[in-house]
PDB file of C-alpha atoms and ligand atoms in Angstrom:
ATOM      1  CA  MET A   1     -12.747   0.988 -20.448  1.00 89.00           C
ATOM      2  CA  SER A   2     -11.209  -1.075 -17.167  1.00 96.00           C
ATOM      3  CA  ILE A   3     -12.816  -0.688 -13.961  1.00 98.00           C
ATOM      4  CA  ASN A   4     -10.993   0.471 -11.002  1.00 98.00           C
ATOM      5  CA  ILE A   5     -10.785  -0.346  -7.403  1.00 98.00           C
ATOM      6  CA  ALA A   6      -8.610   2.056  -4.992  1.00 98.00           C
ATOM      7  CA  ILE A   7      -8.947   1.392  -0.778  1.00 98.00           C
ATOM      8  CA  ASP A   8      -6.524   3.225   0.979  1.00 97.00           C
ATOM      9  CA  GLY A   9      -6.178   3.957   4.985  1.00 96.00           C
ATOM     10  CA  PRO A  10      -3.186   3.252   6.966  1.00 94.00           C
ATOM     11  CA  ALA A  11       0.136   0.731   7.404  1.00 86.00           C
ATOM     12  CA  GLY A  12      -1.030  -2.577   9.077  1.00 86.00           C
ATOM     13  CA  ALA A  13      -5.539  -2.690   8.913  1.00 92.00           C
ATOM     14  CA  GLY A  14      -5.343  -5.318   6.452  1.00 90.00           C
ATOM     15  CA  LYS A  15      -5.090  -2.937   2.730  1.00 93.00           C
ATOM     16  CA  SER A  16      -2.995  -6.287   0.820  1.00 91.00           C
ATOM     17  CA  THR A  17      -4.567  -9.330   2.248  1.00 92.00           C
ATOM     18  CA  ILE A  18      -8.210  -7.613   1.476  1.00 96.00           C
ATOM     19  CA  ALA A  19      -7.178  -6.543  -1.145  1.00 96.00           C
ATOM     20  CA  ARG A  20      -6.231  -9.481  -2.882  1.00 95.00           C
ATOM     21  CA  ALA A  21      -8.630 -12.028  -1.873  1.00 96.00           C
ATOM     22  CA  VAL A  22     -11.228  -9.968  -2.800  1.00 97.00           C
ATOM     23  CA  ALA A  23      -9.483  -9.656  -6.319  1.00 96.00           C
ATOM     24  CA  ALA A  24      -9.561 -13.055  -6.200  1.00 95.00           C
ATOM     25  CA  GLU A  25     -12.198 -13.699  -6.082  1.00 96.00           C
ATOM     26  CA  LEU A  26     -12.963 -10.803  -8.435  1.00 96.00           C
ATOM     27  CA  GLY A  27     -10.186 -11.887 -11.113  1.00 95.00           C
ATOM     28  CA  PHE A  28      -8.967  -8.481 -11.110  1.00 96.00           C
ATOM     29  CA  ILE A  29      -4.952  -7.174 -10.840  1.00 95.00           C
ATOM     30  CA  TYR A  30      -3.906  -6.299  -7.293  1.00 96.00           C
ATOM     31  CA  VAL A  31      -1.829  -3.583  -7.895  1.00 97.00           C
ATOM     32  CA  ASP A  32       0.053  -2.994  -3.653  1.00 96.00           C
ATOM     33  CA  THR A  33       1.351  -0.079  -4.785  1.00 97.00           C
ATOM     34  CA  GLY A  34       3.092   0.383  -1.108  1.00 95.00           C
ATOM     35  CA  ALA A  35       6.006  -1.891  -3.109  1.00 97.00           C
ATOM     36  CA  LEU A  36       7.271   0.757  -5.324  1.00 98.00           C
ATOM     37  CA  TYR A  37       7.123   3.501  -2.761  1.00 97.00           C
ATOM     38  CA  ARG A  38       9.985   0.617  -0.388  1.00 97.00           C
ATOM     39  CA  THR A  39      11.639  -0.624  -4.455  1.00 98.00           C
ATOM     40  CA  VAL A  40      12.327   3.751  -4.427  1.00 98.00           C
ATOM     41  CA  ALA A  41      13.780   3.230  -0.697  1.00 98.00           C
ATOM     42  CA  LEU A  42      15.350   0.268  -1.204  1.00 98.00           C
ATOM     43  CA  HIS A  43      16.687   1.628  -4.602  1.00 98.00           C
ATOM     44  CA  ALA A  44      17.642   4.557  -2.637  1.00 98.00           C
ATOM     45  CA  LYS A  45      19.666   2.524   0.057  1.00 97.00           C
ATOM     46  CA  ARG A  46      21.927   0.793  -2.508  1.00 97.00           C
ATOM     47  CA  GLN A  47      23.367   3.949  -3.719  1.00 97.00           C
ATOM     48  CA  GLY A  48      23.484   5.382  -0.815  1.00 97.00           C
ATOM     49  CA  ALA A  49      21.309   8.603  -1.493  1.00 97.00           C
ATOM     50  CA  GLU A  50      20.362   9.906   1.602  1.00 95.00           C
ATOM     51  CA  THR A  51      19.170  13.383   0.738  1.00 96.00           C
ATOM     52  CA  PRO A  52      16.530  14.791  -0.832  1.00 97.00           C
ATOM     53  CA  GLU A  53      18.227  15.748  -3.606  1.00 97.00           C
ATOM     54  CA  GLN A  54      20.356  12.347  -3.906  1.00 98.00           C
ATOM     55  CA  ILE A  55      16.959   9.998  -3.641  1.00 98.00           C
ATOM     56  CA  ALA A  56      15.876  12.613  -6.625  1.00 97.00           C
ATOM     57  CA  ALA A  57      18.639  11.977  -8.786  1.00 97.00           C
ATOM     58  CA  CYS A  58      18.800   8.543  -8.266  1.00 97.00           C
ATOM     59  CA  LEU A  59      15.450   8.006  -9.551  1.00 97.00           C
ATOM     60  CA  ASN A  60      17.109   8.494 -13.211  1.00 96.00           C
ATOM     61  CA  THR A  61      18.881   5.095 -12.825  1.00 96.00           C
ATOM     62  CA  ALA A  62      16.172   2.415 -11.112  1.00 96.00           C
ATOM     63  CA  ASP A  63      13.723   0.350 -13.705  1.00 95.00           C
ATOM     64  CA  ILE A  64      10.970   0.212 -11.968  1.00 97.00           C
ATOM     65  CA  SER A  65       8.633  -2.263 -13.037  1.00 95.00           C
ATOM     66  CA  LEU A  66       6.052  -4.583 -12.389  1.00 94.00           C
ATOM     67  CA  CYS A  67       5.317  -8.784 -13.041  1.00 93.00           C
ATOM     68  CA  PHE A  68       2.705 -11.031 -11.752  1.00 91.00           C
ATOM     69  CA  ALA A  69       3.072 -14.190 -11.723  1.00 88.00           C
ATOM     70  CA  GLU A  70      -0.397 -16.164 -10.620  1.00 82.00           C
ATOM     71  CA  GLY A  71      -2.121 -12.687  -9.595  1.00 80.00           C
ATOM     72  CA  THR A  72       0.595 -12.204  -7.631  1.00 87.00           C
ATOM     73  CA  GLN A  73       2.799  -9.620  -7.821  1.00 92.00           C
ATOM     74  CA  HIS A  74       5.857  -8.855  -8.019  1.00 96.00           C
ATOM     75  CA  VAL A  75       8.323  -5.910  -8.559  1.00 97.00           C
ATOM     76  CA  LEU A  76      11.273  -5.314 -10.454  1.00 98.00           C
ATOM     77  CA  LEU A  77      14.040  -3.141 -10.038  1.00 98.00           C
ATOM     78  CA  CYS A  78      17.071  -3.260 -12.939  1.00 97.00           C
ATOM     79  CA  GLY A  79      15.431  -6.379 -13.860  1.00 96.00           C
ATOM     80  CA  GLU A  80      15.816  -8.317  -9.896  1.00 98.00           C
ATOM     81  CA  ASP A  81      13.390  -9.467  -8.918  1.00 98.00           C
ATOM     82  CA  VAL A  82      12.999  -7.604  -5.180  1.00 98.00           C
ATOM     83  CA  SER A  83       9.321  -8.178  -3.630  1.00 97.00           C
ATOM     84  CA  GLY A  84      10.838 -10.720  -1.021  1.00 95.00           C
ATOM     85  CA  LEU A  85      14.014  -7.460   0.384  1.00 97.00           C
ATOM     86  CA  ILE A  86      12.061  -4.832   0.445  1.00 97.00           C
ATOM     87  CA  ARG A  87       9.319  -6.848   3.121  1.00 92.00           C
ATOM     88  CA  THR A  88      12.509  -6.122   6.399  1.00 90.00           C
ATOM     89  CA  PRO A  89      11.285  -3.014   9.118  1.00 85.00           C
ATOM     90  CA  GLU A  90      14.294  -1.143   7.400  1.00 92.00           C
ATOM     91  CA  ILE A  91      12.579  -0.568   4.693  1.00 95.00           C
ATOM     92  CA  SER A  92       9.198   0.090   5.617  1.00 90.00           C
ATOM     93  CA  MET A  93      10.779   3.146   7.739  1.00 88.00           C
ATOM     94  CA  ALA A  94      12.180   4.498   4.294  1.00 95.00           C
ATOM     95  CA  ALA A  95       9.530   4.196   2.710  1.00 95.00           C
ATOM     96  CA  SER A  96       7.768   6.649   4.409  1.00 90.00           C
ATOM     97  CA  VAL A  97      10.544   8.890   4.082  1.00 92.00           C
ATOM     98  CA  VAL A  98      10.989   9.290   0.229  1.00 96.00           C
ATOM     99  CA  SER A  99       7.607   8.976  -0.110  1.00 94.00           C
ATOM    100  CA  ALA A 100       6.971  11.671   1.146  1.00 92.00           C
ATOM    101  CA  LEU A 101       9.254  13.781  -1.544  1.00 96.00           C
ATOM    102  CA  PRO A 102       7.349  14.760  -4.599  1.00 95.00           C
ATOM    103  CA  ALA A 103       9.848  13.290  -7.531  1.00 96.00           C
ATOM    104  CA  VAL A 104       9.099  10.709  -6.128  1.00 97.00           C
ATOM    105  CA  ARG A 105       5.326  11.145  -6.155  1.00 95.00           C
ATOM    106  CA  GLN A 106       5.726  11.923  -9.580  1.00 95.00           C
ATOM    107  CA  TYR A 107       8.584   9.543 -10.908  1.00 96.00           C
ATOM    108  CA  LEU A 108       5.809   6.928  -9.361  1.00 97.00           C
ATOM    109  CA  PHE A 109       2.200   8.501 -10.543  1.00 96.00           C
ATOM    110  CA  ASP A 110       2.788   7.466 -14.140  1.00 93.00           C
ATOM    111  CA  LEU A 111       3.840   3.600 -13.545  1.00 94.00           C
ATOM    112  CA  GLN A 112       0.979   3.055 -11.077  1.00 97.00           C
ATOM    113  CA  LEU A 113      -2.436   5.288 -14.171  1.00 96.00           C
ATOM    114  CA  ASP A 114      -0.671   2.924 -16.472  1.00 94.00           C
ATOM    115  CA  MET A 115      -2.010   0.223 -14.880  1.00 94.00           C
ATOM    116  CA  ALA A 116      -4.924   1.028 -13.997  1.00 97.00           C
ATOM    117  CA  LYS A 117      -5.227   2.434 -17.230  1.00 97.00           C
ATOM    118  CA  GLN A 118      -4.841  -1.124 -19.215  1.00 95.00           C
ATOM    119  CA  ASN A 119      -6.196  -3.872 -16.180  1.00 95.00           C
ATOM    120  CA  ASN A 120      -9.947  -4.002 -14.041  1.00 97.00           C
ATOM    121  CA  VAL A 121      -7.593  -3.232 -10.489  1.00 97.00           C
ATOM    122  CA  ILE A 122      -7.472  -3.739  -7.044  1.00 98.00           C
ATOM    123  CA  MET A 123      -5.411  -1.255  -6.206  1.00 98.00           C
ATOM    124  CA  ASP A 124      -4.099   0.025  -2.795  1.00 96.00           C
ATOM    125  CA  GLY A 125      -1.893   2.872  -1.104  1.00 95.00           C
ATOM    126  CA  ARG A 126      -2.244   6.420   1.094  1.00 93.00           C
ATOM    127  CA  ASP A 127      -2.543   8.907  -2.140  1.00 95.00           C
ATOM    128  CA  ILE A 128      -5.758   5.447  -4.904  1.00 97.00           C
ATOM    129  CA  GLY A 129      -8.284   8.008  -4.150  1.00 97.00           C
ATOM    130  CA  THR A 130      -7.336  10.730  -4.127  1.00 96.00           C
ATOM    131  CA  VAL A 131      -4.070  11.249  -5.723  1.00 96.00           C
ATOM    132  CA  VAL A 132      -4.025   8.694  -8.285  1.00 97.00           C
ATOM    133  CA  LEU A 133      -7.422   7.968  -9.160  1.00 98.00           C
ATOM    134  CA  PRO A 134      -9.401   9.874  -8.360  1.00 97.00           C
ATOM    135  CA  HIS A 135     -12.143   8.659 -10.851  1.00 97.00           C
ATOM    136  CA  ALA A 136     -11.908   5.415  -8.749  1.00 98.00           C
ATOM    137  CA  ASP A 137     -14.785   3.258  -9.442  1.00 98.00           C
ATOM    138  CA  LEU A 138     -14.804   2.717  -6.071  1.00 98.00           C
ATOM    139  CA  LYS A 139     -13.103   3.574  -3.499  1.00 98.00           C
ATOM    140  CA  ILE A 140     -12.736   2.288   0.245  1.00 98.00           C
ATOM    141  CA  PHE A 141     -10.632   3.385   3.258  1.00 98.00           C
ATOM    142  CA  LEU A 142     -10.188   0.538   4.855  1.00 97.00           C
ATOM    143  CA  THR A 143      -8.383   1.521   8.750  1.00 97.00           C
ATOM    144  CA  ALA A 144      -8.262   0.419  12.254  1.00 97.00           C
ATOM    145  CA  SER A 145      -7.583   1.134  15.947  1.00 97.00           C
ATOM    146  CA  PRO A 146      -3.134   1.079  16.059  1.00 96.00           C
ATOM    147  CA  GLN A 147      -3.411  -0.604  19.013  1.00 97.00           C
ATOM    148  CA  GLU A 148      -5.881  -3.489  16.755  1.00 96.00           C
ATOM    149  CA  ARG A 149      -3.698  -3.462  13.871  1.00 96.00           C
ATOM    150  CA  ALA A 150       0.129  -3.959  16.075  1.00 95.00           C
ATOM    151  CA  ARG A 151      -1.429  -6.839  17.058  1.00 95.00           C
ATOM    152  CA  ARG A 152      -2.045  -7.882  13.794  1.00 91.00           C
ATOM    153  CA  ARG A 153       1.458  -6.744  12.413  1.00 89.00           C
ATOM    154  CA  TYR A 154       2.965  -9.554  15.880  1.00 92.00           C
ATOM    155  CA  LEU A 155       0.590 -12.085  15.118  1.00 90.00           C
ATOM    156  CA  GLU A 156       2.555 -12.115  11.264  1.00 83.00           C
ATOM    157  CA  LEU A 157       6.351 -11.432  12.436  1.00 84.00           C
ATOM    158  CA  SER A 158       5.727 -13.661  16.312  1.00 86.00           C
ATOM    159  CA  GLU A 159       7.491 -16.668  13.587  1.00 83.00           C
ATOM    160  CA  LYS A 160      10.410 -14.993  12.188  1.00 81.00           C
ATOM    161  CA  PRO A 161      14.199 -15.060  13.987  1.00 83.00           C
ATOM    162  CA  ASP A 162      14.358 -11.095  15.077  1.00 82.00           C
ATOM    163  CA  CYS A 163      10.636 -10.099  16.211  1.00 86.00           C
ATOM    164  CA  PRO A 164      10.505  -6.982  16.858  1.00 89.00           C
ATOM    165  CA  SER A 165       8.203  -6.171  20.705  1.00 92.00           C
ATOM    166  CA  MET A 166       4.526  -5.504  20.398  1.00 93.00           C
ATOM    167  CA  GLU A 167       5.359  -2.153  21.886  1.00 95.00           C
ATOM    168  CA  GLN A 168       8.153  -1.194  19.381  1.00 94.00           C
ATOM    169  CA  ILE A 169       5.522  -1.781  15.925  1.00 93.00           C
ATOM    170  CA  LEU A 170       3.491   0.048  17.936  1.00 95.00           C
ATOM    171  CA  GLU A 171       5.324   3.011  18.192  1.00 95.00           C
ATOM    172  CA  ASP A 172       6.470   2.401  14.721  1.00 91.00           C
ATOM    173  CA  ILE A 173       3.260   2.046  13.428  1.00 92.00           C
ATOM    174  CA  ILE A 174       2.318   5.057  14.872  1.00 94.00           C
ATOM    175  CA  LYS A 175       5.829   7.373  13.541  1.00 92.00           C
ATOM    176  CA  ARG A 176       4.986   6.457  10.456  1.00 88.00           C
ATOM    177  CA  ASP A 177       0.893   6.331  10.202  1.00 92.00           C
ATOM    178  CA  GLU A 178       2.324  10.764  11.682  1.00 92.00           C
ATOM    179  CA  ALA A 179       4.496  10.558   9.144  1.00 90.00           C
ATOM    180  CA  ASP A 180       2.074   9.859   5.906  1.00 88.00           C
ATOM    181  CA  ARG A 181      -0.664  11.969   7.592  1.00 93.00           C
ATOM    182  CA  ASN A 182       1.509  15.460   8.207  1.00 93.00           C
ATOM    183  CA  ARG A 183       3.836  15.244   4.805  1.00 89.00           C
ATOM    184  CA  VAL A 184       2.539  17.888   2.285  1.00 90.00           C
ATOM    185  CA  VAL A 185       2.517  16.563  -0.654  1.00 90.00           C
ATOM    186  CA  SER A 186      -0.768  13.830  -0.790  1.00 89.00           C
ATOM    187  CA  PRO A 187      -0.517  13.487   2.585  1.00 91.00           C
ATOM    188  CA  LEU A 188      -2.827   9.961   3.840  1.00 93.00           C
ATOM    189  CA  ARG A 189      -6.177  10.816   4.342  1.00 93.00           C
ATOM    190  CA  GLN A 190     -10.115   9.400   3.193  1.00 96.00           C
ATOM    191  CA  ALA A 191     -11.359   9.741   0.003  1.00 97.00           C
ATOM    192  CA  GLU A 192     -14.961  12.145  -0.112  1.00 97.00           C
ATOM    193  CA  ASP A 193     -17.285   9.552  -1.371  1.00 98.00           C
ATOM    194  CA  ALA A 194     -14.790   7.021  -0.367  1.00 98.00           C
ATOM    195  CA  VAL A 195     -16.439   3.905   2.474  1.00 98.00           C
ATOM    196  CA  LEU A 196     -14.818   3.733   5.314  1.00 98.00           C
ATOM    197  CA  VAL A 197     -14.204   0.110   6.669  1.00 97.00           C
ATOM    198  CA  ASP A 198     -13.472  -0.119  10.753  1.00 97.00           C
ATOM    199  CA  THR A 199     -12.631  -3.543  10.337  1.00 96.00           C
ATOM    200  CA  THR A 200     -10.758  -3.271  14.323  1.00 96.00           C
ATOM    201  CA  LYS A 201     -13.374  -5.314  15.415  1.00 96.00           C
ATOM    202  CA  MET A 202     -13.868  -7.929  11.955  1.00 96.00           C
ATOM    203  CA  ASP A 203     -12.325 -11.012  11.217  1.00 94.00           C
ATOM    204  CA  GLN A 204     -10.748 -11.163   7.898  1.00 94.00           C
ATOM    205  CA  GLN A 205     -13.289 -13.612   6.495  1.00 97.00           C
ATOM    206  CA  GLN A 206     -16.017 -10.078   7.442  1.00 97.00           C
ATOM    207  CA  VAL A 207     -14.540  -7.501   5.804  1.00 97.00           C
ATOM    208  CA  ILE A 208     -13.786  -9.333   2.623  1.00 98.00           C
ATOM    209  CA  ARG A 209     -17.343 -10.352   1.944  1.00 98.00           C
ATOM    210  CA  HIS A 210     -18.276  -6.737   3.007  1.00 98.00           C
ATOM    211  CA  LEU A 211     -16.319  -5.864   0.011  1.00 98.00           C
ATOM    212  CA  LEU A 212     -17.256  -7.654  -2.172  1.00 98.00           C
ATOM    213  CA  GLU A 213     -20.445  -7.274  -1.344  1.00 98.00           C
ATOM    214  CA  LEU A 214     -19.507  -3.517  -1.832  1.00 98.00           C
ATOM    215  CA  CYS A 215     -18.697  -4.527  -4.984  1.00 97.00           C
ATOM    216  CA  ARG A 216     -21.413  -6.227  -5.878  1.00 97.00           C
ATOM    217  CA  GLU A 217     -24.113  -3.480  -4.412  1.00 97.00           C
ATOM    218  CA  ARG A 218     -22.079  -0.065  -5.957  1.00 96.00           C
ATOM    219  CA  LEU A 219     -21.059  -2.055  -9.379  1.00 95.00           C
ATOM    220  CA  GLY A 220     -23.120  -5.257 -10.145  1.00 93.00           C
ATOM    221  CA  LEU A 221     -19.406  -7.611  -9.984  1.00 90.00           C
TER     222      LEU A 221
HETATM  223  O1   DC B 301       1.639  -0.390   2.917  1.00 69.19           O
HETATM  224  P1   DC B 301       3.779  -0.205   2.311  1.00 69.19           P
HETATM  225  O2   DC B 301       3.730   0.159   4.584  1.00 69.19           O
HETATM  226  O3   DC B 301       3.716  -1.152   1.944  1.00 69.19           O
HETATM  227  O4   DC B 301       4.452   1.541   2.125  1.00 69.19           O
HETATM  228  C1   DC B 301       5.133   1.420   2.299  1.00 69.19           C
HETATM  229  C2   DC B 301       5.260   3.774   2.927  1.00 69.19           C
HETATM  230  O5   DC B 301       4.702   3.692   1.436  1.00 69.19           O
HETATM  231  C3   DC B 301       4.108   4.256   3.098  1.00 69.19           C
HETATM  232  O6   DC B 301       5.218   4.376   4.079  1.00 69.19           O
HETATM  233  C4   DC B 301       3.561   5.090   3.224  1.00 69.19           C
HETATM  234  C5   DC B 301       3.811   4.791   1.535  1.00 69.19           C
HETATM  235  N1   DC B 301       3.457   4.516   0.612  1.00 69.19           N
HETATM  236  C6   DC B 301       2.250   6.521   0.397  1.00 69.19           C
HETATM  237  O7   DC B 301       2.620   7.077   0.125  1.00 69.19           O
HETATM  238  N2   DC B 301       1.203   5.981  -1.042  1.00 69.19           N
HETATM  239  C7   DC B 301       1.224   4.961  -1.987  1.00 69.19           C
HETATM  240  N3   DC B 301       0.567   4.844  -2.565  1.00 69.19           N
HETATM  241  C8   DC B 301       1.777   4.046  -0.899  1.00 69.19           C
HETATM  242  C9   DC B 301       2.301   3.879  -0.280  1.00 69.19           C
END
């Protein structure tokens, strides 16, 4: 039986950095499910699909798979590695839109479940503890204030040539939070049995240590 750890939380809470580090420490595979929604958004954009019907129809030609090289996840769209192309603000917003569609969630459900059945995984997303892996061995809900998340995202992007302003980033974060929390299917929410970790006043190393401690206490890892 594989061991499954679910990490959910809003955009910019640091899920991916933390999950990657904890997975490396435990020798688990880190699965970033947001990348799957981003890839659907990229495919829809390339196909010119805009309405829910068009987006659902274009799933027929979306051949999405994950592979791992030296512990790093790569996402393939029809054989092309699109891991870099999906990290733009435009695709972030588009991913939020496609992720509200039941057809898209259903389409990605099996892929996520297969990964978790076959491997010891730390899987991050919005509905991992509530919908995808309701029987996960450990569930974490990782969050931070919107202002702190915007500040972190700004620091991350500030090296890039067309870095948006802090105000713009905060506005996007609030907009995405609202969309992710209020959608009808699989909204972002904390599972009843998830451990809440608010990282607003913690640095990365403290969060990683805290999660490793939880894994030791609860799973004996
Ligand atoms: O974590 P991220 O920013 O890469 O996610 C991109 C979008 O996908 C985000 O708006 C929420 C959505 N998403 C989701 O609905 N369910 C998941 N399990 C992961 C991401």
